[in-house]
mmCIF file with all atom_site columns, C-alpha atoms and ligand atoms in Angstrom:
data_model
loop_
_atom_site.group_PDB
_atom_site.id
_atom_site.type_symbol
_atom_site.label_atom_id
_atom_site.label_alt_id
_atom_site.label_comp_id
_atom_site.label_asym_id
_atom_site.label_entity_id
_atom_site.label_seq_id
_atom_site.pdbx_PDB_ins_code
_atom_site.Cartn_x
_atom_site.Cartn_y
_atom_site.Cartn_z
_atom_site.occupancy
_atom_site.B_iso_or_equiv
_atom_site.pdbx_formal_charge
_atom_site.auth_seq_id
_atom_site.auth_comp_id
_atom_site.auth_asym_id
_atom_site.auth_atom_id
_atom_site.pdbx_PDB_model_num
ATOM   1   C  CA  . UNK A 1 1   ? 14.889  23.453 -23.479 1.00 89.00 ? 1   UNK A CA  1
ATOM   2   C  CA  . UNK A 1 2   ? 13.216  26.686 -23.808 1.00 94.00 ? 2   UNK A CA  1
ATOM   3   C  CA  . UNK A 1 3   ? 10.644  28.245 -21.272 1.00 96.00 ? 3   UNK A CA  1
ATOM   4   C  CA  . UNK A 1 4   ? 7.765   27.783 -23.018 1.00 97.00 ? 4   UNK A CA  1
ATOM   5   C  CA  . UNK A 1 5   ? 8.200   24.072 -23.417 1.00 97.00 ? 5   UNK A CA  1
ATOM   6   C  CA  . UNK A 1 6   ? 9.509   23.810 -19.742 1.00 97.00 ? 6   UNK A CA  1
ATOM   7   C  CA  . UNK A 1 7   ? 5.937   25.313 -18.851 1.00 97.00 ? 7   UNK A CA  1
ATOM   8   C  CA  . UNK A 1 8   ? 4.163   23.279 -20.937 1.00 98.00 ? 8   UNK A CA  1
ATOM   9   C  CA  . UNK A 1 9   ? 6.041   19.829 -19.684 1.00 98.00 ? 9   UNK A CA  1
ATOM   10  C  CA  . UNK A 1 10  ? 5.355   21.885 -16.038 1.00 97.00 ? 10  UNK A CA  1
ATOM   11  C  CA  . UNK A 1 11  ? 1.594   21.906 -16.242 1.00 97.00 ? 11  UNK A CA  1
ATOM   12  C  CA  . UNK A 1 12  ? 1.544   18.648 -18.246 1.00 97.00 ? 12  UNK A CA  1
ATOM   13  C  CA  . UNK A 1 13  ? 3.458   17.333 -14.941 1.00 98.00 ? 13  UNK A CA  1
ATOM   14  C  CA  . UNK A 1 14  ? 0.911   18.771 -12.413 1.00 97.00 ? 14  UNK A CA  1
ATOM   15  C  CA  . UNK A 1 15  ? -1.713  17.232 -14.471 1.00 96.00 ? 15  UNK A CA  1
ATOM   16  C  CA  . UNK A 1 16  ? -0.354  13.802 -13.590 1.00 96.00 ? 16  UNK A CA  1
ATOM   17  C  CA  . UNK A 1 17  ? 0.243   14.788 -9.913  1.00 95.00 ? 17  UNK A CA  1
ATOM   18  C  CA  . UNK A 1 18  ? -3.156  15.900 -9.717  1.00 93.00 ? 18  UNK A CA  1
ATOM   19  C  CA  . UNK A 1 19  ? -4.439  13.281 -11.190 1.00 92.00 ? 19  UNK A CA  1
ATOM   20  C  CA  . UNK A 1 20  ? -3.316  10.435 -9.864  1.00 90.00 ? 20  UNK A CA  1
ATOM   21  C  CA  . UNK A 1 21  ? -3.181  12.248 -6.102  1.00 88.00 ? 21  UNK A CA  1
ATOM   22  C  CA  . UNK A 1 22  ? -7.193  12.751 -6.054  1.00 86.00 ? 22  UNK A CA  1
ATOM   23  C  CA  . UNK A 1 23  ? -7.831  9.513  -7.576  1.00 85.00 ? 23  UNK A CA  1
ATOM   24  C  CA  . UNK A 1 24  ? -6.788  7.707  -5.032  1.00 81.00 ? 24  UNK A CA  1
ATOM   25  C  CA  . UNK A 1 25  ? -7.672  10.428 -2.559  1.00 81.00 ? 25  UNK A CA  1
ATOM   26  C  CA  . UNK A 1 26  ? -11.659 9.729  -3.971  1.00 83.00 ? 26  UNK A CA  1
ATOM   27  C  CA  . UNK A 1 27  ? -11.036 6.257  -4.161  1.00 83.00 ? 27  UNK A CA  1
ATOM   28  C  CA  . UNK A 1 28  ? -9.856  5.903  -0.600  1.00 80.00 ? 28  UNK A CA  1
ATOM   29  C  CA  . UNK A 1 29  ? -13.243 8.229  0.809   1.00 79.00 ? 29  UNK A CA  1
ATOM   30  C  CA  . UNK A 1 30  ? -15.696 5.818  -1.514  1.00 82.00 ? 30  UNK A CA  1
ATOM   31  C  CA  . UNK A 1 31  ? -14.300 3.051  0.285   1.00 82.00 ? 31  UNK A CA  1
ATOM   32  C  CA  . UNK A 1 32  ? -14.979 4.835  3.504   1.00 77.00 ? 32  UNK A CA  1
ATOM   33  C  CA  . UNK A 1 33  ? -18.591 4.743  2.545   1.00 81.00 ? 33  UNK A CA  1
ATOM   34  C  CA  . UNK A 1 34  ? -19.123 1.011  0.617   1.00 82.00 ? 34  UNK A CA  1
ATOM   35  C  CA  . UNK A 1 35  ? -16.238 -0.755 2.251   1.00 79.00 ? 35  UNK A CA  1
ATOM   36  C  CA  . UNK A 1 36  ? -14.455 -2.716 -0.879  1.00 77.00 ? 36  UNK A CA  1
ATOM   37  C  CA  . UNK A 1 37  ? -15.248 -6.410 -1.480  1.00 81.00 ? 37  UNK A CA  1
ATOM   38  C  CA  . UNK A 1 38  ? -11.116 -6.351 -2.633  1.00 81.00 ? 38  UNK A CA  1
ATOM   39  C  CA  . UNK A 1 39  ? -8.487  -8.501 -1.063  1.00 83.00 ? 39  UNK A CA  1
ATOM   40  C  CA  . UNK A 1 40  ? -6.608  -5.291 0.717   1.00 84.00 ? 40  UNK A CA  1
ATOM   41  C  CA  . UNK A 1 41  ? -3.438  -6.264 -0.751  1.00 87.00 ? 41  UNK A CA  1
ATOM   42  C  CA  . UNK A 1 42  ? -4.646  -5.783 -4.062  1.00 86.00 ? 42  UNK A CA  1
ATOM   43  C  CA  . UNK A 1 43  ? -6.112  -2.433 -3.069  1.00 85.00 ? 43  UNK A CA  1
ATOM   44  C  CA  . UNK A 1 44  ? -2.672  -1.718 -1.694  1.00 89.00 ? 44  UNK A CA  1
ATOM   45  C  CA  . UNK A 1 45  ? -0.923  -2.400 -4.571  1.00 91.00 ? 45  UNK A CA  1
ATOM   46  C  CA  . UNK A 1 46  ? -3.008  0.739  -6.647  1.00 88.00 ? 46  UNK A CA  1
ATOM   47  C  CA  . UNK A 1 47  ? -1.862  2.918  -3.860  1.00 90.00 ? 47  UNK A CA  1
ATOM   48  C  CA  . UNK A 1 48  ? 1.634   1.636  -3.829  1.00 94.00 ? 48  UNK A CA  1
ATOM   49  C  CA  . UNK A 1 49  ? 1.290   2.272  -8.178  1.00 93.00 ? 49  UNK A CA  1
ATOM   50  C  CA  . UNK A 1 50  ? -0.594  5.657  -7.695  1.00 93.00 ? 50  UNK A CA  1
ATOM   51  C  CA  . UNK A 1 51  ? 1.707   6.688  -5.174  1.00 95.00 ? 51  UNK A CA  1
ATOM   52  C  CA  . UNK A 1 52  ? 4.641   6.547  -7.286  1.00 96.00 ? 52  UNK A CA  1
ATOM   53  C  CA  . UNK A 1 53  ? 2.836   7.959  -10.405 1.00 96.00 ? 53  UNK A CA  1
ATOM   54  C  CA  . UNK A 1 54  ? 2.106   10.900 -8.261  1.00 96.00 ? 54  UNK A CA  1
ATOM   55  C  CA  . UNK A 1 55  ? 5.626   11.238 -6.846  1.00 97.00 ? 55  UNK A CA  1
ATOM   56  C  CA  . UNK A 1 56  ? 7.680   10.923 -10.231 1.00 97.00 ? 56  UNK A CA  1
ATOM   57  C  CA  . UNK A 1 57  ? 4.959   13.619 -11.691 1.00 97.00 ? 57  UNK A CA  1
ATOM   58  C  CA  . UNK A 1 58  ? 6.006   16.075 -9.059  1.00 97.00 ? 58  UNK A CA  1
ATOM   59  C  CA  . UNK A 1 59  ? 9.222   15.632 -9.363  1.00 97.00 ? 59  UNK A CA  1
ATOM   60  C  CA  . UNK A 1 60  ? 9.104   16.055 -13.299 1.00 98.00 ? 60  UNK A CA  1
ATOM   61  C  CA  . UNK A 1 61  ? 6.482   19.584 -11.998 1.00 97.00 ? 61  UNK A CA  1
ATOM   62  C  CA  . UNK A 1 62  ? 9.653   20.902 -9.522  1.00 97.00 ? 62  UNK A CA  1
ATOM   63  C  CA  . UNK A 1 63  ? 12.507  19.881 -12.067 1.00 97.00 ? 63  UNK A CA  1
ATOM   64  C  CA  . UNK A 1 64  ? 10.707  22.036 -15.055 1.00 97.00 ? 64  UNK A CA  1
ATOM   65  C  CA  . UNK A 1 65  ? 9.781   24.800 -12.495 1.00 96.00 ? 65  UNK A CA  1
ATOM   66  C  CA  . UNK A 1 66  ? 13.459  24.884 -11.210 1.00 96.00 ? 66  UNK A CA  1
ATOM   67  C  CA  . UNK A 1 67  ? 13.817  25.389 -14.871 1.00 96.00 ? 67  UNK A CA  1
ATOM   68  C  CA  . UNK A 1 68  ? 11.948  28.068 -15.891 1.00 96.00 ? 68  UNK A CA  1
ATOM   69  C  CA  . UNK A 1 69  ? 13.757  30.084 -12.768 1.00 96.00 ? 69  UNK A CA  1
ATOM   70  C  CA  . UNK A 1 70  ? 17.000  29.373 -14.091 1.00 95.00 ? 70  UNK A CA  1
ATOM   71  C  CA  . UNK A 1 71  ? 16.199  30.694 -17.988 1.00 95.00 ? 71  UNK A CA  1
ATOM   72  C  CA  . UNK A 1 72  ? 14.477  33.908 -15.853 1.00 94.00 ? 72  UNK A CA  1
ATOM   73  C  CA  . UNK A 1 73  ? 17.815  33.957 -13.924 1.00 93.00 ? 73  UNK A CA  1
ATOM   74  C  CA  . UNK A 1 74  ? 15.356  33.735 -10.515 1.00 90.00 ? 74  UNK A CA  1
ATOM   75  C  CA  . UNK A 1 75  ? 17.013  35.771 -7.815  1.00 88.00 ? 75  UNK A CA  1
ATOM   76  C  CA  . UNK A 1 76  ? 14.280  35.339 -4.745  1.00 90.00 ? 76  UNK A CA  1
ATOM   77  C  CA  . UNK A 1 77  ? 13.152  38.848 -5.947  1.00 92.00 ? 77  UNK A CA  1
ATOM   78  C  CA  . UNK A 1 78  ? 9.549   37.761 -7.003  1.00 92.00 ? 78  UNK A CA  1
ATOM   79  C  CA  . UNK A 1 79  ? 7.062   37.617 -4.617  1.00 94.00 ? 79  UNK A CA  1
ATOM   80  C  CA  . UNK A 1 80  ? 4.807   34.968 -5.756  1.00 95.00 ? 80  UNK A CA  1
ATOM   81  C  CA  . UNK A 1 81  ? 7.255   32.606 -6.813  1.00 95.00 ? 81  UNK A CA  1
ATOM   82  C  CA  . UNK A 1 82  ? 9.070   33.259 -3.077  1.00 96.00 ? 82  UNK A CA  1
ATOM   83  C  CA  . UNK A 1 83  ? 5.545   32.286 -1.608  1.00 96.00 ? 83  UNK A CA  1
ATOM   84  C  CA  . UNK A 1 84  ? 4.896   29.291 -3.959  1.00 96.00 ? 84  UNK A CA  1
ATOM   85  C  CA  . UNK A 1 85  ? 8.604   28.049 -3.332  1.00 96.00 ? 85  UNK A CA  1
ATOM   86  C  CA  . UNK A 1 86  ? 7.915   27.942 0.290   1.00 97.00 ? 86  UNK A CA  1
ATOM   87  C  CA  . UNK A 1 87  ? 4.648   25.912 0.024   1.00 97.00 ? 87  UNK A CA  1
ATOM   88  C  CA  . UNK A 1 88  ? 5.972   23.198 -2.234  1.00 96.00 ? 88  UNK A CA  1
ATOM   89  C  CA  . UNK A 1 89  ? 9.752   22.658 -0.292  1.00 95.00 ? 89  UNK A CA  1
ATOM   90  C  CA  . UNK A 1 90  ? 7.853   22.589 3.203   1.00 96.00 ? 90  UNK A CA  1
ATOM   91  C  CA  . UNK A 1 91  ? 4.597   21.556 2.776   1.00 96.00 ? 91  UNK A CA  1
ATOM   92  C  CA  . UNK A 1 92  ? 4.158   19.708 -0.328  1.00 96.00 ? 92  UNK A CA  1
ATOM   93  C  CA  . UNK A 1 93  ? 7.739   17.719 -0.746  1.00 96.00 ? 93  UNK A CA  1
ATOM   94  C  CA  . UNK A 1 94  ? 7.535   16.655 2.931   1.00 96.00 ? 94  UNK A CA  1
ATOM   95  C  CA  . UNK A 1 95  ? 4.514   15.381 2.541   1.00 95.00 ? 95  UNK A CA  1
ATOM   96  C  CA  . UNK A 1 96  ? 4.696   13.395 -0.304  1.00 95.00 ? 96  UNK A CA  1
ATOM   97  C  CA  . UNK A 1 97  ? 7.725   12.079 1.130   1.00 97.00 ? 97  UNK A CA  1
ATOM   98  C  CA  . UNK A 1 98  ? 6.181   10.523 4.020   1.00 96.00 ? 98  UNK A CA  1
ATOM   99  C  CA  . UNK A 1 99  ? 3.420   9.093  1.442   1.00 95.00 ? 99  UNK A CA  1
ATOM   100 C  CA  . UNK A 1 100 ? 6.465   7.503  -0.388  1.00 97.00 ? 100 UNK A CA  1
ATOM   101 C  CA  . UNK A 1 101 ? 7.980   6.031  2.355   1.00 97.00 ? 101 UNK A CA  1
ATOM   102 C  CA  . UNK A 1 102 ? 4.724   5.229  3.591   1.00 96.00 ? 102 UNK A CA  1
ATOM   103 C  CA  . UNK A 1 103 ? 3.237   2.613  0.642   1.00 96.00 ? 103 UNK A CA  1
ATOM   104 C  CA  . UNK A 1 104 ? 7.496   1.971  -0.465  1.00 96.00 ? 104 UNK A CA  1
ATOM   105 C  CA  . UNK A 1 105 ? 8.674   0.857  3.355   1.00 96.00 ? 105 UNK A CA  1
ATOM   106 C  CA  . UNK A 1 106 ? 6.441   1.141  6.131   1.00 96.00 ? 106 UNK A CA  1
ATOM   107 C  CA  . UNK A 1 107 ? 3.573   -0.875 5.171   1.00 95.00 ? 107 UNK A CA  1
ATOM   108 C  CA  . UNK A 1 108 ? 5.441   -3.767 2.902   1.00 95.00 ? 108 UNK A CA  1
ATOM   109 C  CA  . UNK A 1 109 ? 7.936   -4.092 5.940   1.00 94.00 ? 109 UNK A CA  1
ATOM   110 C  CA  . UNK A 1 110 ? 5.061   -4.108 8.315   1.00 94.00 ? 110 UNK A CA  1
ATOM   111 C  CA  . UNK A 1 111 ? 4.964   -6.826 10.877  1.00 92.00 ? 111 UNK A CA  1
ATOM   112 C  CA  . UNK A 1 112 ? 1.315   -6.230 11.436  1.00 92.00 ? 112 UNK A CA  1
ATOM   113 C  CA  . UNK A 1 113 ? -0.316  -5.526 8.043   1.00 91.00 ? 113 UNK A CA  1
ATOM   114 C  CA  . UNK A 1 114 ? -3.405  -4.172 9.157   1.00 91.00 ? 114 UNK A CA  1
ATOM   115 C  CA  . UNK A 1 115 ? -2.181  -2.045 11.770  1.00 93.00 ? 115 UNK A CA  1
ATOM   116 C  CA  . UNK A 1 116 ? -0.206  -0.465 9.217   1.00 94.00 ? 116 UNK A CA  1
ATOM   117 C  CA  . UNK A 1 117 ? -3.171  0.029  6.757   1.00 91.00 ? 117 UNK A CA  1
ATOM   118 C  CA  . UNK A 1 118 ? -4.851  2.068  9.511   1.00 91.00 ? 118 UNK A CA  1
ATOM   119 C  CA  . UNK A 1 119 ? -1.856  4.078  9.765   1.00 94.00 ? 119 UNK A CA  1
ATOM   120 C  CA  . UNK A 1 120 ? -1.751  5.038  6.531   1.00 92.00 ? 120 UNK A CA  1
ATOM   121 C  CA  . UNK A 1 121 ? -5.672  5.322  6.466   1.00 90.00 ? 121 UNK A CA  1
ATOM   122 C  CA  . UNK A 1 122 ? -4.980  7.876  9.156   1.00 91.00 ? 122 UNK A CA  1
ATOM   123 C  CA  . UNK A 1 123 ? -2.334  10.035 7.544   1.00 92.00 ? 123 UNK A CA  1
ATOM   124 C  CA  . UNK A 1 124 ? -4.354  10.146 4.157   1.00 90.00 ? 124 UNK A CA  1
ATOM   125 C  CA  . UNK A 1 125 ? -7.022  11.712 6.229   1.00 87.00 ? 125 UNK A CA  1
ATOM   126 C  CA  . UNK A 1 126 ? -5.148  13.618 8.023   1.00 90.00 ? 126 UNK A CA  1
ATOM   127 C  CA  . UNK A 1 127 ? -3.589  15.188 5.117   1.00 90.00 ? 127 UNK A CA  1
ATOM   128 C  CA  . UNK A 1 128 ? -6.031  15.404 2.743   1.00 88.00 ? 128 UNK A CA  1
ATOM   129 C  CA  . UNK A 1 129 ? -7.926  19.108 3.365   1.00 87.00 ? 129 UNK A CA  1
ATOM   130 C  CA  . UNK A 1 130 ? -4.815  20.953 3.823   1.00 90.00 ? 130 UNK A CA  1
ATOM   131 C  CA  . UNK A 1 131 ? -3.088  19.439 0.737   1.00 91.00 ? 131 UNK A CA  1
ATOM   132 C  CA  . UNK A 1 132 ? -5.684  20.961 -0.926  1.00 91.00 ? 132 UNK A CA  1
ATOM   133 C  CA  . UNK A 1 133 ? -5.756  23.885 0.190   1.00 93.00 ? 133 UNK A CA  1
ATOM   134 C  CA  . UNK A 1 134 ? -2.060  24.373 -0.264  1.00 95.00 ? 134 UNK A CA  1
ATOM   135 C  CA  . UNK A 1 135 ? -2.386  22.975 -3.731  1.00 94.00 ? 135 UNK A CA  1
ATOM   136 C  CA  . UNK A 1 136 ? -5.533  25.931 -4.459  1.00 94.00 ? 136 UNK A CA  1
ATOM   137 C  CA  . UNK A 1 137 ? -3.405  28.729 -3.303  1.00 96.00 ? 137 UNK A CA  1
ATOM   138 C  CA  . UNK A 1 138 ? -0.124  27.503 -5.333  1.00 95.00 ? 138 UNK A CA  1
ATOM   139 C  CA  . UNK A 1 139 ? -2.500  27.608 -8.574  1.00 95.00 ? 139 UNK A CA  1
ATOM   140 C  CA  . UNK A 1 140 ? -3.455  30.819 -7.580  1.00 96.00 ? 140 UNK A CA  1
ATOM   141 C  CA  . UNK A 1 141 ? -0.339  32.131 -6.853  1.00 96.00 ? 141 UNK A CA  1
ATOM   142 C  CA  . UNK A 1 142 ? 1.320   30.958 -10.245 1.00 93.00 ? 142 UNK A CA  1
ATOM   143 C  CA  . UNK A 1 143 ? -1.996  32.426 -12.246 1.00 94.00 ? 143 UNK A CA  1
ATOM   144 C  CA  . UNK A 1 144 ? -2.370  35.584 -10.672 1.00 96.00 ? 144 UNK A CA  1
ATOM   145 C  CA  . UNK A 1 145 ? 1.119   36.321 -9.417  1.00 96.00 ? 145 UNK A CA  1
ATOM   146 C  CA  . UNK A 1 146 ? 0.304   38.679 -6.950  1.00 94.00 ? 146 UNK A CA  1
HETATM 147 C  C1  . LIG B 2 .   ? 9.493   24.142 -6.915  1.00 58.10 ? 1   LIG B C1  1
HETATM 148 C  C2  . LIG B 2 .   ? 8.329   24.092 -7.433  1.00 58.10 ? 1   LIG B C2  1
HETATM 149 C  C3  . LIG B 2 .   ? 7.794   25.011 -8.526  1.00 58.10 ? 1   LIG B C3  1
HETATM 150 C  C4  . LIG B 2 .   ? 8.398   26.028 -9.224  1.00 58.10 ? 1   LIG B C4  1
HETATM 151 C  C5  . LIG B 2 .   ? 9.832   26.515 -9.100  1.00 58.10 ? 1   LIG B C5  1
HETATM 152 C  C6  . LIG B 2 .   ? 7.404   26.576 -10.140 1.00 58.10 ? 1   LIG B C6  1
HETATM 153 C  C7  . LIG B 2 .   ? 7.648   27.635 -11.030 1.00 58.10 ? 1   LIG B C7  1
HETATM 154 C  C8  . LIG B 2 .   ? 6.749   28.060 -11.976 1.00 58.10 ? 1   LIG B C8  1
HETATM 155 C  C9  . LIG B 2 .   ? 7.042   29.056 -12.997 1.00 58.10 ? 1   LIG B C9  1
HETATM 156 C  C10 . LIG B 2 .   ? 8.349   29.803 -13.145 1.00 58.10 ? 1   LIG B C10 1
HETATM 157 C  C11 . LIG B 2 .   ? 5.929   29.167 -13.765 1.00 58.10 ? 1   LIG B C11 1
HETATM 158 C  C12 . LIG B 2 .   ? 5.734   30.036 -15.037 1.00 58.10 ? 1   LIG B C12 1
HETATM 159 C  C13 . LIG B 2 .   ? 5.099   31.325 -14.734 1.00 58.10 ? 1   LIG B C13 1
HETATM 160 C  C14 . LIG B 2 .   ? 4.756   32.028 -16.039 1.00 58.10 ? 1   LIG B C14 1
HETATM 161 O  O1  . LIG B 2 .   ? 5.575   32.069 -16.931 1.00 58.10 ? 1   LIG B O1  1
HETATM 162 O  O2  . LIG B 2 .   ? 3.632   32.526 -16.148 1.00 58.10 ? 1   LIG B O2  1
HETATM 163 C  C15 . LIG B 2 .   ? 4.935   28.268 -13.236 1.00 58.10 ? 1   LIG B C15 1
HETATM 164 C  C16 . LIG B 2 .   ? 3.684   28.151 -13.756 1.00 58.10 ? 1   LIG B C16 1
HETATM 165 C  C17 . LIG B 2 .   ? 2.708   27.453 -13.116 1.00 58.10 ? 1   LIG B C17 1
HETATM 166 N  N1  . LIG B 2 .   ? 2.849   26.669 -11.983 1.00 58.10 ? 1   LIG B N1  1
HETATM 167 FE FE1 . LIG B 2 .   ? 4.549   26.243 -11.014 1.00 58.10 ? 1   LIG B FE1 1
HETATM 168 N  N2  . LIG B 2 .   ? 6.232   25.899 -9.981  1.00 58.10 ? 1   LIG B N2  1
HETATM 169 C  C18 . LIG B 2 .   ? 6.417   24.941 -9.004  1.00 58.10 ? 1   LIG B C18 1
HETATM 170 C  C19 . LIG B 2 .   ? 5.502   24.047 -8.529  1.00 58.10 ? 1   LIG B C19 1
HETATM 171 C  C20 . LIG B 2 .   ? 4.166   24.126 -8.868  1.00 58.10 ? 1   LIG B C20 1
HETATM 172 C  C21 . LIG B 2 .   ? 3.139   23.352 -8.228  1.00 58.10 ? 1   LIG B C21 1
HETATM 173 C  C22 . LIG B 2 .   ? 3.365   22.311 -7.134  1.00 58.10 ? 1   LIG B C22 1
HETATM 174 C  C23 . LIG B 2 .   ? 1.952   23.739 -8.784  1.00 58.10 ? 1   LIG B C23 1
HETATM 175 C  C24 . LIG B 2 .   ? 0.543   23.251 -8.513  1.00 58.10 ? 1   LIG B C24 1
HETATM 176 C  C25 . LIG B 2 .   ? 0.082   22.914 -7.369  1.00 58.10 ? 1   LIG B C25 1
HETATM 177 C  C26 . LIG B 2 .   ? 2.249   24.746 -9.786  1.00 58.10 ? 1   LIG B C26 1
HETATM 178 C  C27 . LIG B 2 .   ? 1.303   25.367 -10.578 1.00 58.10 ? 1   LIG B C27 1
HETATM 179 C  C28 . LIG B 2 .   ? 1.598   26.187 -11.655 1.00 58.10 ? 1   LIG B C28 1
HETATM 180 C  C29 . LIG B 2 .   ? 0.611   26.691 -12.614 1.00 58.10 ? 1   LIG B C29 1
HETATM 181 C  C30 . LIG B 2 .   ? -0.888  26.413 -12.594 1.00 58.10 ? 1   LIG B C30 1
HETATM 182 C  C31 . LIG B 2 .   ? 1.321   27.471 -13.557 1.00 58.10 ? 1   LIG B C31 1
HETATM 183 C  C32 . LIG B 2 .   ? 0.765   28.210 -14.806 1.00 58.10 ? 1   LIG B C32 1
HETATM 184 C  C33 . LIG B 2 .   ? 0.532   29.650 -14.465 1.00 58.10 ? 1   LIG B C33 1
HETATM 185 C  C34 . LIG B 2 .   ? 0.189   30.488 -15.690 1.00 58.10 ? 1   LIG B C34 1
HETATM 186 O  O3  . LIG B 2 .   ? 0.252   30.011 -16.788 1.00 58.10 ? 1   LIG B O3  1
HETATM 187 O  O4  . LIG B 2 .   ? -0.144  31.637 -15.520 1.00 58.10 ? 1   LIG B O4  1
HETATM 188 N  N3  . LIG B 2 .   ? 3.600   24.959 -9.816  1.00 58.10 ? 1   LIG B N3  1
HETATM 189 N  N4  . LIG B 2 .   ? 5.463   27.605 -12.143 1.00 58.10 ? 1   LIG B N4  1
#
């Protein structure tokens, strides 16, 4: 596969993880503010789907980034990309690993179903802000390559 296509499937990747991320991110805050007249589990179930979307985008994002830095034989010698590696293998991958295991194990095993909705209530708003923060400075990064 050649680079440009690998950048093109790459953005077309973080269009999906973007996508999918904030709509349930806005989702989840309008339902802060007019409480849903939805049974929860069925609410639940559009994470659980979103969730997933959003994971098996970023994975297809990382796997076509890892890409491109093998065809431009990537030896840690670039300073953005050093910077942008960092923020996506220990912010963003951890991160949306706890969301996977989150809507995938925690809350369908859950004893206690609403207990573990608040959890996960919690840890969406918890991570919200600095997700995109990180996510802001990654774009930048890749676009202006400082
Ligand atoms: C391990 C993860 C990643 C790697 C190795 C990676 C690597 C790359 C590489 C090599 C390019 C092409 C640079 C160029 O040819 O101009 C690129 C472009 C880009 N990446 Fe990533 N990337 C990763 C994750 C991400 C993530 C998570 C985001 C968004 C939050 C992102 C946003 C972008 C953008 C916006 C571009 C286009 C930049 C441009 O066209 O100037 N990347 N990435």
């Amino acid at each position: 596969m050649d680079y440009n296509i690998a950048k093109f499937s790459h953005i077309l990747a973080l269009f999906m993880w973007i996508g999918s991320t904030s709509s349930i991110g806005l989702y989840f805050l309008y339902t802060l503010i007019k409480p849903s007249s939805y049974p929860q589990d069925e609410i639940r179930s559009f994470y659980r789907w979103m969730v997933n979307l959003e994971v098996l985008s970023l994975i297809v994002a990382i796997s076509m980034g890892l890409w491109m830095l093998h065809l431009m034989k990537f030896r840690f010698d670039i300073n953005w990309l050093n910077i942008k590696l960092l923020l996506v293998l220990f912010i963003i991958l951890p991160l949306e690993a706890l969301n996977f295991w989150f809507v995938n194990f925690y809350i369908p095993k859950a004893q206690e179903k609403e207990r573990a909705y608040r959890m996960y209530d919690l840890f969406v708003l918890l991570i919200s802000l600095p997700l995109i923060f990180v996510i802001i400075a990654i774009v930048y990064l890749a676009v202006f390559k400082p």
